[in-house]
Amino acid sequence: MAKPLDLPLLLIPVMVVTLISVSFAQTNVTSGASVQAVAGAGWSSPSGHFVFGFYATDGGLAVGVWLATAPSITVTWTASRNDTPATGGALRLTYDGRLLWTGANGQDRTVAAPPQPAVAAAMRDDGNFVLYAANATVAWSTFAAPTDTLLAGQDLAPGAQLFSSVSATSRATGKYRLTNQLNDGNLVMYPAGTMNVAAAAYWDTGTFQIGFPLTLRLDASGVLYLVGNNGSYTKNLTKASAAQAVEQAHYHRVTLDPDGVLRSYRHGLLSSGGWKTDVEWIGPSDRCHVKGACGFNSYCVLDRDAQPSCLCPPGFDLIDAGDAAGGCTASSGAGECTAGQRADPGSSMATMQNVSWADTPCGVLAAGTSAADCQAACMSDCFCVAALLDTNDGTCTKQQLPLRYGRAGGGYTMFVKTGGAASPALGGGGGGNHHHHRLRRASTVALVCVGLLTFVALCALLASARLLWLNQRMVRRRVALADAEALDEEAPLRSYSYEELEHATYSFRHPLGRGALGTVFKGTLRRGGERTVAVKRLEKLVEDGEREFQREVRAIGRTSHRNLVRLLGFCHVGANRLLVYDYMSNGSLADFLSRPKFLSKIPNAYIWVMHCDVKPQNILMDAAGTTKITSVRGTRGYLASEWYRGAGPVMVKADVYSYGVVLLETVACRRSMEMEETAGEEERTLADWAYEWLLVKSEAKSAMSSDETVEAAEVERVVRVAMWCVQAEPQSRPSMDGVILMLQGRLEVPFPPPPPASS
C-alpha cells in the first residue's frame, strides 16, 4: 500500500530538474554534482565562454566566474574574496541545497547558502552563475552580489557598492569603492575606509539632487547608464560600442580596477579564434585625481605616458625608497612640538605652485590673506607643517600631518615648512642680520653657563639620591626579614624570567591541572620567605599562534591588508624578525587603532594590527592622561556583529566598533551590558539610548551623570562619531583616521543612521 504513495514523491526532484532544464536550457548542474579543486576546472556556460569554478590566485586557488579570454582569463566575480586561498578538495552542490568547497582536510567553505535550498544550478552565457530553487525561481546568483565588476545585464542597485581588488593577481578587497548612494542617487568613488563625504570623493555622476534612487546598469551594446523613477529618468555615462565584423562574439564589462579607476572593457572573440580587449571609457580620466593614488605626505604627477608618479614635497623623504606610492615622512621635524615650544627659528618655507591637497585645516585665515602673511602664520605655529593659499580668494589654511591627496594642478599655492637656514626677514636691511648674530652669540654663552650650573647641581642631586637609596635598601632588608607578608603587600609587582620560573617549579615537575591554553604547575618562590605559587605555562597558544602566523605570512606574499594577523605582544618566525609591538607603549588608543604596521623583510606585505578586545578595562591611563591598551581576548558587549555571528571576515573595523562602544560608555557613564541587562523586554541598548538622545537633542548635561561642565556641541559630536563606529555593517564604519579627524572637529560628522535592531 505504501508503494503507490512513495513513487511520485521520489520522482519530484527528477521532474523539477527536467522542468528547469527545459525552461532555461542552460542548467548543467544538479544536486550532488562536484568539481575537483584544480585551476581551470569548473562548470561552463553553453558557449564555453564563461566558467564557474577554480582559478589560480596568489597563494592557491579561489572560486569565481571568469571569461575564458586568451592568453589569460578575465575574472568577473569571486566568492568570499577575502578568504585565504586554499588548495585541494572539491566544489559541490549539496543535497540540502548549498554550494560548498570541501577542502582536502575535510573543512567546508560556504560559497552560497540561498534562503531556499537549491536543486540545480547553471553557468549562463551572460556570465551569471545561478542557483535554482525547486519552483524554478532563482534562489541565488552572482549578479546579485557583484564584487569589482558589472557585466551586461547586471545592475548595481541603490545602496550597493563595487570594491576594487588588491591587484591583478589578488581579488581580495582593495583600496577603492564605487558607491551607489541610496540617500541622494549619486554614484561616487571613494577610497575604501572613508565616509561618504565630499572631502573623500574623487569622482561622481553629479546626480545628488535628482530626488530619487538610481540604478547603475550596463547593456549589451556597452552603454553604462543610470536609470530611476520607474524608467522615466536615464543618464548615459558611456556611448554604445561600434560593431566589428571580424568578431564572432563580444562581451562588455565595467570594472573598478585596483588603481581606483572605473573602466569599460570590450572583449571580442576574433574569427581567428583569438581574443581582443579594448578599453572604451575610463573615469576619472586623470589618474592623479584618484585620492590615495599616492600615500600620506606625497603628491601625484603624470608622466609623459599619463601614468601617475608619486613625489615628496620639500622637507620630506620617501618612507620606502622602493615604493614611491607608500608615502613620505617629514625629514625636518616640522610639526613635532613639545609643551610650550614655539616655531623653530631654523625653519624656512618652501613654495609649491599650482597644487591641490586635501584641505583639513587646523587654523584658517580669512580671504584676502597675502602670501607673506600666510607663511608667517604657519611659521609662528609650531604644529603647522604647511599652509594652503587659495589663489582665487586668498583664503589661507594651516595644515598638520598627515598631508593627504596631493596632486599637481589645482587652485592652491602650498608653503611647506622645512629645516635649514632661517627664512629671510619680511622687511628691514642688513643691520637686522648683525643684530640677530649678536643675539645668537649671547644666547650661546648663556646656555653654556646654565649647562655648567645644571651639571654641578645634578651631580650633587645624584650623590644625595644614592645615599638615600642605600639607606632605604637597608630598611627594606630589615622589614623583609621581620615580616615577609608585609613586604608582599607593599612591594610592587615584578616579572620573573623563564629560568626563575623553571627553577621555582622544579623544571615544571608537578602539574596541578590543564586549561585551554596550557598546564598549571606547582612551584615555590623563596624571595623573602617561601611561598607556594601556581605557574601556568602557555603551550597551545604559542604553538597555534606561531603556526597561524606563519600560515598568514605565507598567504600574504606580496598582497594586501586583507590578511589578519593578531599579535600577542610579539611574533618571531624563522629568520625574519617580523614585527614587535608593545601594547603598553606610549600613544593614544585612537592613534594605535589608526596606525598600519609593515612587515620587514617581506616585500610590500601590508597588514593591519588588531587589538580585538577594546574596552574600558583594557585601557590604562597614566598621570599625564595618556591612554595605553592591554590584553587581547574579546568581550561580549564590545564585539562587532561580524565577530560573533560569522557574518564576514573580522578586520580592523571590528576595533572601530569596540572604540565606538567605549565612546558611548564614556558619555553615558554606564556600561553597555548594564543597559541591556536592565532593559527587560524592551531590549534597549546603549546605541538606542544614544540615537534617541540625538533625536531629542537634550541639553548636554542630561547626557552626563556628573557635575562636569561640557559643551552641548562637543557631546553631540562625540555621540555622532560613536554612532557611526557601531554601525552593523563594517563598510559603514569610518576608519580610525576618520574618527580622529571627526573628534578633533576637522571633519564634518553627518547625522548617523539608526542602530540596527536587536536580534
PDB file of N, CA, C and O in Angstrom, residues 108-131:
ATOM      1  N   ASP A 108      34.714  22.687   5.462  1.00  0.00           N
ATOM      2  CA  ASP A 108      33.850  23.258   4.438  1.00  0.00           C
ATOM      3  C   ASP A 108      33.965  24.774   4.393  1.00  0.00           C
ATOM      4  O   ASP A 108      34.046  25.433   5.433  1.00  0.00           O
ATOM      5  N   ARG A 109      33.970  25.310   3.181  1.00  0.00           N
ATOM      6  CA  ARG A 109      33.826  26.748   2.955  1.00  0.00           C
ATOM      7  C   ARG A 109      32.531  26.962   2.193  1.00  0.00           C
ATOM      8  O   ARG A 109      32.339  26.409   1.106  1.00  0.00           O
ATOM      9  N   THR A 110      31.644  27.767   2.773  1.00  0.00           N
ATOM     10  CA  THR A 110      30.362  28.015   2.126  1.00  0.00           C
ATOM     11  C   THR A 110      30.528  29.041   1.022  1.00  0.00           C
ATOM     12  O   THR A 110      30.931  30.175   1.273  1.00  0.00           O
ATOM     13  N   VAL A 111      30.221  28.644  -0.204  1.00  0.00           N
ATOM     14  CA  VAL A 111      30.243  29.565  -1.339  1.00  0.00           C
ATOM     15  C   VAL A 111      28.894  30.254  -1.476  1.00  0.00           C
ATOM     16  O   VAL A 111      28.802  31.449  -1.743  1.00  0.00           O
ATOM     17  N   ALA A 112      27.804  29.496  -1.295  1.00  0.00           N
ATOM     18  CA  ALA A 112      26.456  30.059  -1.357  1.00  0.00           C
ATOM     19  C   ALA A 112      25.535  29.238  -0.478  1.00  0.00           C
ATOM     20  O   ALA A 112      25.563  28.009  -0.510  1.00  0.00           O
ATOM     21  N   ALA A 113      24.720  29.934   0.315  1.00  0.00           N
ATOM     22  CA  ALA A 113      23.706  29.296   1.147  1.00  0.00           C
ATOM     23  C   ALA A 113      22.399  30.051   0.913  1.00  0.00           C
ATOM     24  O   ALA A 113      22.035  30.943   1.673  1.00  0.00           O
ATOM     25  N   PRO A 114      21.690  29.753  -0.182  1.00  0.00           N
ATOM     26  CA  PRO A 114      20.489  30.517  -0.540  1.00  0.00           C
ATOM     27  C   PRO A 114      19.387  30.361   0.491  1.00  0.00           C
ATOM     28  O   PRO A 114      19.336  29.352   1.209  1.00  0.00           O
ATOM     29  N   PRO A 115      18.480  31.349   0.570  1.00  0.00           N
ATOM     30  CA  PRO A 115      17.369  31.244   1.532  1.00  0.00           C
ATOM     31  C   PRO A 115      16.448  30.071   1.246  1.00  0.00           C
ATOM     32  O   PRO A 115      15.818  29.541   2.148  1.00  0.00           O
ATOM     33  N   GLN A 116      16.352  29.678  -0.046  1.00  0.00           N
ATOM     34  CA  GLN A 116      15.627  28.472  -0.417  1.00  0.00           C
ATOM     35  C   GLN A 116      16.641  27.436  -0.904  1.00  0.00           C
ATOM     36  O   GLN A 116      17.529  27.771  -1.678  1.00  0.00           O
ATOM     37  N   PRO A 117      16.533  26.195  -0.492  1.00  0.00           N
ATOM     38  CA  PRO A 117      17.502  25.188  -0.937  1.00  0.00           C
ATOM     39  C   PRO A 117      17.538  25.093  -2.464  1.00  0.00           C
ATOM     40  O   PRO A 117      16.512  25.118  -3.127  1.00  0.00           O
ATOM     41  N   ALA A 118      18.739  25.005  -2.987  1.00  0.00           N
ATOM     42  CA  ALA A 118      18.907  24.910  -4.435  1.00  0.00           C
ATOM     43  C   ALA A 118      18.879  23.451  -4.864  1.00  0.00           C
ATOM     44  O   ALA A 118      19.452  22.579  -4.210  1.00  0.00           O
ATOM     45  N   VAL A 119      18.171  23.190  -5.980  1.00  0.00           N
ATOM     46  CA  VAL A 119      18.109  21.824  -6.511  1.00  0.00           C
ATOM     47  C   VAL A 119      18.878  21.713  -7.818  1.00  0.00           C
ATOM     48  O   VAL A 119      19.102  20.607  -8.313  1.00  0.00           O
ATOM     49  N   ALA A 120      19.280  22.876  -8.393  1.00  0.00           N
ATOM     50  CA  ALA A 120      20.032  22.861  -9.641  1.00  0.00           C
ATOM     51  C   ALA A 120      20.769  24.176  -9.790  1.00  0.00           C
ATOM     52  O   ALA A 120      20.486  25.155  -9.079  1.00  0.00           O
ATOM     53  N   ALA A 121      21.710  24.203 -10.727  1.00  0.00           N
ATOM     54  CA  ALA A 121      22.492  25.410 -10.958  1.00  0.00           C
ATOM     55  C   ALA A 121      22.859  25.493 -12.434  1.00  0.00           C
ATOM     56  O   ALA A 121      22.778  24.503 -13.178  1.00  0.00           O
ATOM     57  N   ALA A 122      23.243  26.700 -12.864  1.00  0.00           N
ATOM     58  CA  ALA A 122      23.636  26.892 -14.257  1.00  0.00           C
ATOM     59  C   ALA A 122      24.639  28.017 -14.374  1.00  0.00           C
ATOM     60  O   ALA A 122      24.517  29.049 -13.708  1.00  0.00           O
ATOM     61  N   MET A 123      25.632  27.827 -15.235  1.00  0.00           N
ATOM     62  CA  MET A 123      26.523  28.909 -15.665  1.00  0.00           C
ATOM     63  C   MET A 123      25.961  29.423 -16.983  1.00  0.00           C
ATOM     64  O   MET A 123      26.010  28.741 -17.998  1.00  0.00           O
ATOM     65  N   ARG A 124      25.406  30.638 -16.959  1.00  0.00           N
ATOM     66  CA  ARG A 124      24.710  31.152 -18.129  1.00  0.00           C
ATOM     67  C   ARG A 124      25.659  31.919 -19.044  1.00  0.00           C
ATOM     68  O   ARG A 124      26.732  32.357 -18.626  1.00  0.00           O
ATOM     69  N   ASP A 125      25.233  32.110 -20.276  1.00  0.00           N
ATOM     70  CA  ASP A 125      26.080  32.764 -21.269  1.00  0.00           C
ATOM     71  C   ASP A 125      26.228  34.261 -21.056  1.00  0.00           C
ATOM     72  O   ASP A 125      27.039  34.890 -21.733  1.00  0.00           O
ATOM     73  N   ASP A 126      25.442  34.854 -20.142  1.00  0.00           N
ATOM     74  CA  ASP A 126      25.627  36.276 -19.835  1.00  0.00           C
ATOM     75  C   ASP A 126      26.647  36.496 -18.720  1.00  0.00           C
ATOM     76  O   ASP A 126      26.915  37.625 -18.325  1.00  0.00           O
ATOM     77  N   GLY A 127      27.226  35.386 -18.197  1.00  0.00           N
ATOM     78  CA  GLY A 127      28.215  35.489 -17.127  1.00  0.00           C
ATOM     79  C   GLY A 127      27.630  35.380 -15.744  1.00  0.00           C
ATOM     80  O   GLY A 127      28.354  35.560 -14.761  1.00  0.00           O
ATOM     81  N   ASN A 128      26.359  35.060 -15.629  1.00  0.00           N
ATOM     82  CA  ASN A 128      25.700  34.941 -14.336  1.00  0.00           C
ATOM     83  C   ASN A 128      25.612  33.469 -13.955  1.00  0.00           C
ATOM     84  O   ASN A 128      25.076  32.653 -14.718  1.00  0.00           O
ATOM     85  N   PHE A 129      26.159  33.120 -12.784  1.00  0.00           N
ATOM     86  CA  PHE A 129      26.009  31.768 -12.253  1.00  0.00           C
ATOM     87  C   PHE A 129      24.833  31.784 -11.296  1.00  0.00           C
ATOM     88  O   PHE A 129      24.783  32.594 -10.362  1.00  0.00           O
ATOM     89  N   VAL A 130      23.885  30.855 -11.513  1.00  0.00           N
ATOM     90  CA  VAL A 130      22.587  30.917 -10.849  1.00  0.00           C
ATOM     91  C   VAL A 130      22.296  29.601 -10.145  1.00  0.00           C
ATOM     92  O   VAL A 130      22.580  28.512 -10.681  1.00  0.00           O
ATOM     93  N   LEU A 131      21.728  29.703  -8.944  1.00  0.00           N
ATOM     94  CA  LEU A 131      21.169  28.551  -8.237  1.00  0.00           C
ATOM     95  C   LEU A 131      19.647  28.639  -8.311  1.00  0.00           C
ATOM     96  O   LEU A 131      19.068  29.706  -8.061  1.00  0.00           O
TER      97      LEU A 131
END
